[in-house]
Amino acid sequence: MRRLEGKVAIVTGAGGSIGTAGVKRLAEEGANLVLNDIREEALMAAAEACREAGAKVVTLATDTRSEEACDEMAAKAVEEFGRIDTVWANAGQVWVAEALEQDKDFWTRCLDLELTGQWLPVRAALPTMQAQNSGSVIFSSSMTANVGIKHISAYSAAKGALQALVKALSVEFGHHKIRFNSLALGSVEGRHIIESNAMRSGMTYEEAEAVVNMTKKFRDLIFAVGRMGTPEDIAPIVAYFASDESEWVTGANHYIDGGLTHLGMAGMHNLDSEQLMAVGSALGIELG
């Protein structure tokens, strides 16, 4: 099924594990793409996967914290494809430190990327969407905005702000038939979970990766559906919100987390204290 035939999507953070799986699915569904990531090698790999799926692709290895770079993305989309149907604001990274260590510089850098860097590419695309009288905006938020987790205060604040932002924007632009939704993503296998684990525990990336793999059978027990998510679990959700099938869904935050936020914690009663702490470490959170 090619629900996105003829549609054009701008995607930031396209080179990450979730981003790559998502843009490949958009390409398979027929979309043409303007892809962004600050890491050029990862961006090129994502673009190649999309081209193999039949999409036309424009790449920009730019920083979403730059207003000029975001304006360029929107201009490129219109120049190459004539329209902008979707913006998936997905760029981000890991921000871990004890609250009192999150000084003004840390806080500002985090919010610049996780909040301002999500808003600027959307802002750049909105005039085109207004002229079309249509569009869909997707923000990658996080379940960490909705549950208390230590050592990610600035990150949680930014992700919570995105959830508030979709409510305000959906009202302001609703008459233009532009819809806004945020995805409260749960723990998904990939680089970011390993990096978070490494930062919390003082391990190397390789050591943290070994812990994540070692604790898989315990870790999966705390998800209501019985397993941690994969990037491929997120991809069809993004395609849905990019498609016309979601045209009556706006101004909402959607939990994409395997039931972890509301239900999965009940599964922790199956673990002893040592297993529980191992699982917390593997997820990049502190359960013990």
C-alpha positions as a Python dict, from the first residue, in 0.01 Angstrom:
ca = {
    (1, 'M'): (0, 0, 0),
    (2, 'R'): (139, 338, -107),
    (3, 'R'): (-60, 581, 103),
    (4, 'L'): (191, 862, 51),
    (5, 'E'): (214, 863, -328),
    (6, 'G'): (299, 1216, -442),
    (7, 'K'): (346, 1349, -89),
    (8, 'V'): (660, 1527, 32),
    (9, 'A'): (808, 1489, 379),
    (10, 'I'): (1084, 1678, 559),
    (11, 'V'): (1251, 1463, 826),
    (12, 'T'): (1513, 1581, 1074),
    (13, 'G'): (1735, 1336, 1257),
    (14, 'A'): (1691, 1099, 964),
    (15, 'G'): (2022, 923, 1024),
    (16, 'G'): (1938, 777, 1365),
    (17, 'S'): (1800, 428, 1411),
    (18, 'I'): (1440, 545, 1451),
    (19, 'G'): (1479, 809, 1181),
    (20, 'T'): (1625, 566, 927),
    (21, 'A'): (1352, 307, 980),
    (22, 'G'): (1088, 579, 957),
    (23, 'V'): (1210, 744, 637),
    (24, 'K'): (1252, 408, 469),
    (25, 'R'): (887, 332, 546),
    (26, 'L'): (781, 674, 413),
    (27, 'A'): (972, 600, 93),
    (28, 'E'): (812, 257, 59),
    (29, 'E'): (471, 424, 94),
    (30, 'G'): (548, 657, -196),
    (31, 'A'): (675, 979, -37),
    (32, 'N'): (956, 1195, -171),
    (33, 'L'): (1187, 1318, 100),
    (34, 'V'): (1402, 1603, 225),
    (35, 'L'): (1628, 1444, 485),
    (36, 'N'): (1837, 1614, 750),
    (37, 'D'): (2095, 1496, 1000),
    (38, 'I'): (2405, 1661, 1140),
    (39, 'R'): (2597, 1333, 1090),
    (40, 'E'): (2663, 1320, 717),
    (41, 'E'): (2762, 953, 691),
    (42, 'A'): (2447, 837, 870),
    (43, 'L'): (2238, 1075, 660),
    (44, 'M'): (2377, 937, 335),
    (45, 'A'): (2303, 579, 447),
    (46, 'A'): (1941, 670, 524),
    (47, 'A'): (1906, 848, 191),
    (48, 'E'): (2040, 549, 1),
    (49, 'A'): (1788, 319, 170),
    (50, 'C'): (1510, 555, 62),
    (51, 'R'): (1632, 574, -296),
    (52, 'E'): (1643, 195, -310),
    (53, 'A'): (1277, 202, -207),
    (54, 'G'): (1199, 427, -504),
    (55, 'A'): (1193, 774, -345),
    (56, 'K'): (1343, 1093, -475),
    (57, 'V'): (1561, 1232, -196),
    (58, 'V'): (1726, 1563, -110),
    (59, 'T'): (1977, 1565, 177),
    (60, 'L'): (2101, 1851, 396),
    (61, 'A'): (2366, 1780, 660),
    (62, 'T'): (2273, 2084, 866),
    (63, 'D'): (2194, 2176, 1225),
    (64, 'T'): (1827, 2223, 1312),
    (65, 'R'): (1924, 2484, 1572),
    (66, 'S'): (2003, 2714, 1280),
    (67, 'E'): (1706, 2914, 1155),
    (68, 'E'): (1879, 2965, 822),
    (69, 'A'): (1937, 2591, 780),
    (70, 'C'): (1572, 2516, 851),
    (71, 'D'): (1459, 2782, 605),
    (72, 'E'): (1687, 2617, 349),
    (73, 'M'): (1523, 2277, 410),
    (74, 'A'): (1178, 2416, 345),
    (75, 'A'): (1296, 2607, 37),
    (76, 'K'): (1464, 2293, -102),
    (77, 'A'): (1145, 2092, -57),
    (78, 'V'): (943, 2347, -254),
    (79, 'E'): (1214, 2392, -515),
    (80, 'E'): (1253, 2019, -579),
    (81, 'F'): (901, 1888, -521),
    (82, 'G'): (665, 2187, -521),
    (83, 'R'): (504, 2125, -183),
    (84, 'I'): (547, 2012, 181),
    (85, 'D'): (297, 1763, 320),
    (86, 'T'): (471, 1643, 636),
    (87, 'V'): (740, 1758, 875),
    (88, 'W'): (867, 1494, 1115),
    (89, 'A'): (1078, 1682, 1375),
    (90, 'N'): (1292, 1399, 1506),
    (91, 'A'): (1643, 1536, 1566),
    (92, 'G'): (1786, 1487, 1915),
    (93, 'Q'): (2051, 1328, 2132),
    (94, 'V'): (2111, 1195, 2484),
    (95, 'W'): (2126, 1448, 2772),
    (96, 'V'): (2214, 1286, 3106),
    (97, 'A'): (2337, 1460, 3423),
    (98, 'E'): (2226, 1502, 3782),
    (99, 'A'): (1988, 1796, 3814),
    (100, 'L'): (2231, 2021, 4001),
    (101, 'E'): (2495, 1955, 3735),
    (102, 'Q'): (2261, 2085, 3466),
    (103, 'D'): (2384, 2442, 3468),
    (104, 'K'): (2262, 2719, 3240),
    (105, 'D'): (2490, 2611, 2955),
    (106, 'F'): (2371, 2246, 2974),
    (107, 'W'): (2008, 2350, 3001),
    (108, 'T'): (2030, 2596, 2713),
    (109, 'R'): (2208, 2352, 2482),
    (110, 'C'): (1955, 2079, 2557),
    (111, 'L'): (1649, 2298, 2496),
    (112, 'D'): (1810, 2452, 2188),
    (113, 'L'): (1819, 2110, 2025),
    (114, 'E'): (1526, 1925, 2177),
    (115, 'L'): (1273, 2211, 2168),
    (116, 'T'): (1390, 2502, 1951),
    (117, 'G'): (1556, 2262, 1705),
    (118, 'Q'): (1224, 2080, 1669),
    (119, 'W'): (1022, 2399, 1624),
    (120, 'L'): (1238, 2578, 1367),
    (121, 'P'): (1199, 2326, 1081),
    (122, 'V'): (824, 2322, 1145),
    (123, 'R'): (806, 2703, 1147),
    (124, 'A'): (991, 2715, 817),
    (125, 'A'): (745, 2477, 652),
    (126, 'L'): (421, 2626, 786),
    (127, 'P'): (378, 2907, 528),
    (128, 'T'): (385, 2647, 249),
    (129, 'M'): (137, 2429, 435),
    (130, 'Q'): (-88, 2730, 491),
    (131, 'A'): (-87, 2807, 119),
    (132, 'Q'): (-173, 2443, 42),
    (133, 'N'): (-440, 2438, 313),
    (134, 'S'): (-307, 2102, 432),
    (135, 'G'): (-24, 1939, 623),
    (136, 'S'): (82, 1709, 904),
    (137, 'V'): (346, 1782, 1168),
    (138, 'I'): (490, 1507, 1387),
    (139, 'F'): (712, 1579, 1688),
    (140, 'S'): (925, 1304, 1842),
    (141, 'S'): (857, 1346, 2213),
    (142, 'S'): (924, 1087, 2485),
    (143, 'M'): (756, 896, 2763),
    (144, 'T'): (1013, 1063, 2990),
    (145, 'A'): (795, 1375, 2975),
    (146, 'N'): (515, 1178, 3138),
    (147, 'V'): (691, 971, 3406),
    (148, 'G'): (954, 1074, 3658),
    (149, 'I'): (1307, 959, 3572),
    (150, 'K'): (1624, 1086, 3737),
    (151, 'H'): (1903, 1279, 3570),
    (152, 'I'): (1718, 1395, 3256),
    (153, 'S'): (1543, 1707, 3385),
    (154, 'A'): (1618, 1935, 3092),
    (155, 'Y'): (1542, 1664, 2838),
    (156, 'S'): (1211, 1578, 3006),
    (157, 'A'): (1117, 1946, 3019),
    (158, 'A'): (1184, 1988, 2648),
    (159, 'K'): (985, 1678, 2555),
    (160, 'G'): (695, 1792, 2773),
    (161, 'A'): (703, 2131, 2603),
    (162, 'L'): (658, 1963, 2266),
    (163, 'Q'): (344, 1796, 2393),
    (164, 'A'): (209, 2135, 2501),
    (165, 'L'): (314, 2289, 2170),
    (166, 'V'): (103, 2054, 1959),
    (167, 'K'): (-208, 2161, 2150),
    (168, 'A'): (-149, 2531, 2086),
    (169, 'L'): (-51, 2485, 1722),
    (170, 'S'): (-342, 2257, 1642),
    (171, 'V'): (-580, 2536, 1747),
    (172, 'E'): (-390, 2814, 1571),
    (173, 'F'): (-357, 2633, 1239),
    (174, 'G'): (-660, 2407, 1243),
    (175, 'H'): (-853, 2623, 998),
    (176, 'H'): (-571, 2562, 750),
    (177, 'K'): (-625, 2186, 790),
    (178, 'I'): (-276, 2145, 934),
    (179, 'R'): (-258, 1888, 1211),
    (180, 'F'): (0, 1848, 1487),
    (181, 'N'): (76, 1539, 1695),
    (182, 'S'): (353, 1427, 1928),
    (183, 'L'): (478, 1073, 1981),
    (184, 'A'): (572, 984, 2339),
    (185, 'L'): (826, 721, 2242),
    (186, 'G'): (920, 455, 2495),
    (187, 'S'): (1247, 266, 2518),
    (188, 'V'): (1345, 156, 2168),
    (189, 'E'): (1650, -48, 2078),
    (190, 'G'): (1926, 163, 1928),
    (191, 'R'): (2229, 383, 1982),
    (192, 'H'): (2057, 631, 2216),
    (193, 'I'): (1972, 368, 2479),
    (194, 'I'): (2330, 242, 2483),
    (195, 'E'): (2473, 594, 2503),
    (196, 'S'): (2241, 681, 2790),
    (197, 'N'): (2344, 368, 2976),
    (198, 'A'): (2711, 444, 2918),
    (199, 'M'): (2677, 803, 3044),
    (200, 'R'): (2494, 700, 3360),
    (201, 'S'): (2731, 420, 3454),
    (202, 'G'): (3064, 554, 3332),
    (203, 'M'): (3102, 263, 3091),
    (204, 'T'): (3238, 266, 2740),
    (205, 'Y'): (2986, 233, 2459),
    (206, 'E'): (3094, -128, 2402),
    (207, 'E'): (3056, -218, 2771),
    (208, 'A'): (2712, -59, 2784),
    (209, 'E'): (2607, -243, 2468),
    (210, 'A'): (2705, -573, 2632),
    (211, 'V'): (2489, -491, 2937),
    (212, 'V'): (2191, -407, 2716),
    (213, 'N'): (2222, -736, 2531),
    (214, 'M'): (2282, -939, 2848),
    (215, 'T'): (1971, -810, 3024),
    (216, 'K'): (1731, -847, 2729),
    (217, 'K'): (1532, -1140, 2870),
    (218, 'F'): (1470, -952, 3198),
    (219, 'R'): (1421, -613, 3036),
    (220, 'D'): (1145, -734, 2807),
    (221, 'L'): (937, -849, 3106),
    (222, 'I'): (854, -491, 3209),
    (223, 'F'): (679, -412, 2880),
    (224, 'A'): (309, -490, 2872),
    (225, 'V'): (347, -648, 2526),
    (226, 'G'): (644, -855, 2642),
    (227, 'R'): (930, -689, 2459),
    (228, 'M'): (1121, -367, 2408),
    (229, 'G'): (1047, -168, 2095),
    (230, 'T'): (1243, -156, 1772),
    (231, 'P'): (1278, 129, 1522),
    (232, 'E'): (1057, -71, 1287),
    (233, 'D'): (776, -47, 1546),
    (234, 'I'): (782, 332, 1515),
    (235, 'A'): (796, 351, 1135),
    (236, 'P'): (432, 257, 1056),
    (237, 'I'): (307, 504, 1318),
    (238, 'V'): (496, 785, 1145),
    (239, 'A'): (357, 674, 808),
    (240, 'Y'): (5, 682, 951),
    (241, 'F'): (42, 1040, 1075),
    (242, 'A'): (194, 1143, 741),
    (243, 'S'): (-100, 994, 554),
    (244, 'D'): (-452, 1124, 499),
    (245, 'E'): (-580, 844, 723),
    (246, 'S'): (-493, 1061, 1023),
    (247, 'E'): (-666, 1375, 896),
    (248, 'W'): (-905, 1383, 1196),
    (249, 'V'): (-630, 1340, 1457),
    (250, 'T'): (-463, 1655, 1589),
    (251, 'G'): (-347, 1828, 1905),
    (252, 'A'): (-269, 1502, 2084),
    (253, 'N'): (18, 1314, 2244),
    (254, 'H'): (33, 945, 2157),
    (255, 'Y'): (212, 683, 2369),
    (256, 'I'): (419, 457, 2146),
    (257, 'D'): (588, 251, 2417),
    (258, 'G'): (465, -108, 2428),
    (259, 'G'): (256, -22, 2733),
    (260, 'L'): (559, 72, 2944),
    (261, 'T'): (424, 406, 3068),
    (262, 'H'): (92, 288, 3206),
    (263, 'L'): (100, -90, 3227),
    (264, 'G'): (446, -235, 3190),
    (265, 'M'): (584, -142, 3531),
    (266, 'A'): (359, -415, 3674),
    (267, 'G'): (592, -662, 3507),
    (268, 'M'): (875, -563, 3740),
    (269, 'H'): (731, -782, 4016),
    (270, 'N'): (876, -1076, 3821),
    (271, 'L'): (1232, -952, 3881),
    (272, 'D'): (1458, -978, 4182),
    (273, 'S'): (1650, -669, 4293),
    (274, 'E'): (1965, -754, 4098),
    (275, 'Q'): (1767, -816, 3780),
    (276, 'L'): (1569, -497, 3835),
    (277, 'M'): (1880, -282, 3859),
    (278, 'A'): (2027, -451, 3551),
    (279, 'V'): (1713, -377, 3355),
    (280, 'G'): (1716, -14, 3467),
    (281, 'S'): (2075, 18, 3356),
    (282, 'A'): (1997, -136, 3018),
    (283, 'L'): (1707, 103, 2963),
    (284, 'G'): (1912, 404, 3071),
    (285, 'I'): (1689, 470, 3373),
    (286, 'E'): (1728, 416, 3746),
    (287, 'L'): (1483, 159, 3881),
    (288, 'G'): (1667, 66, 4199),
}
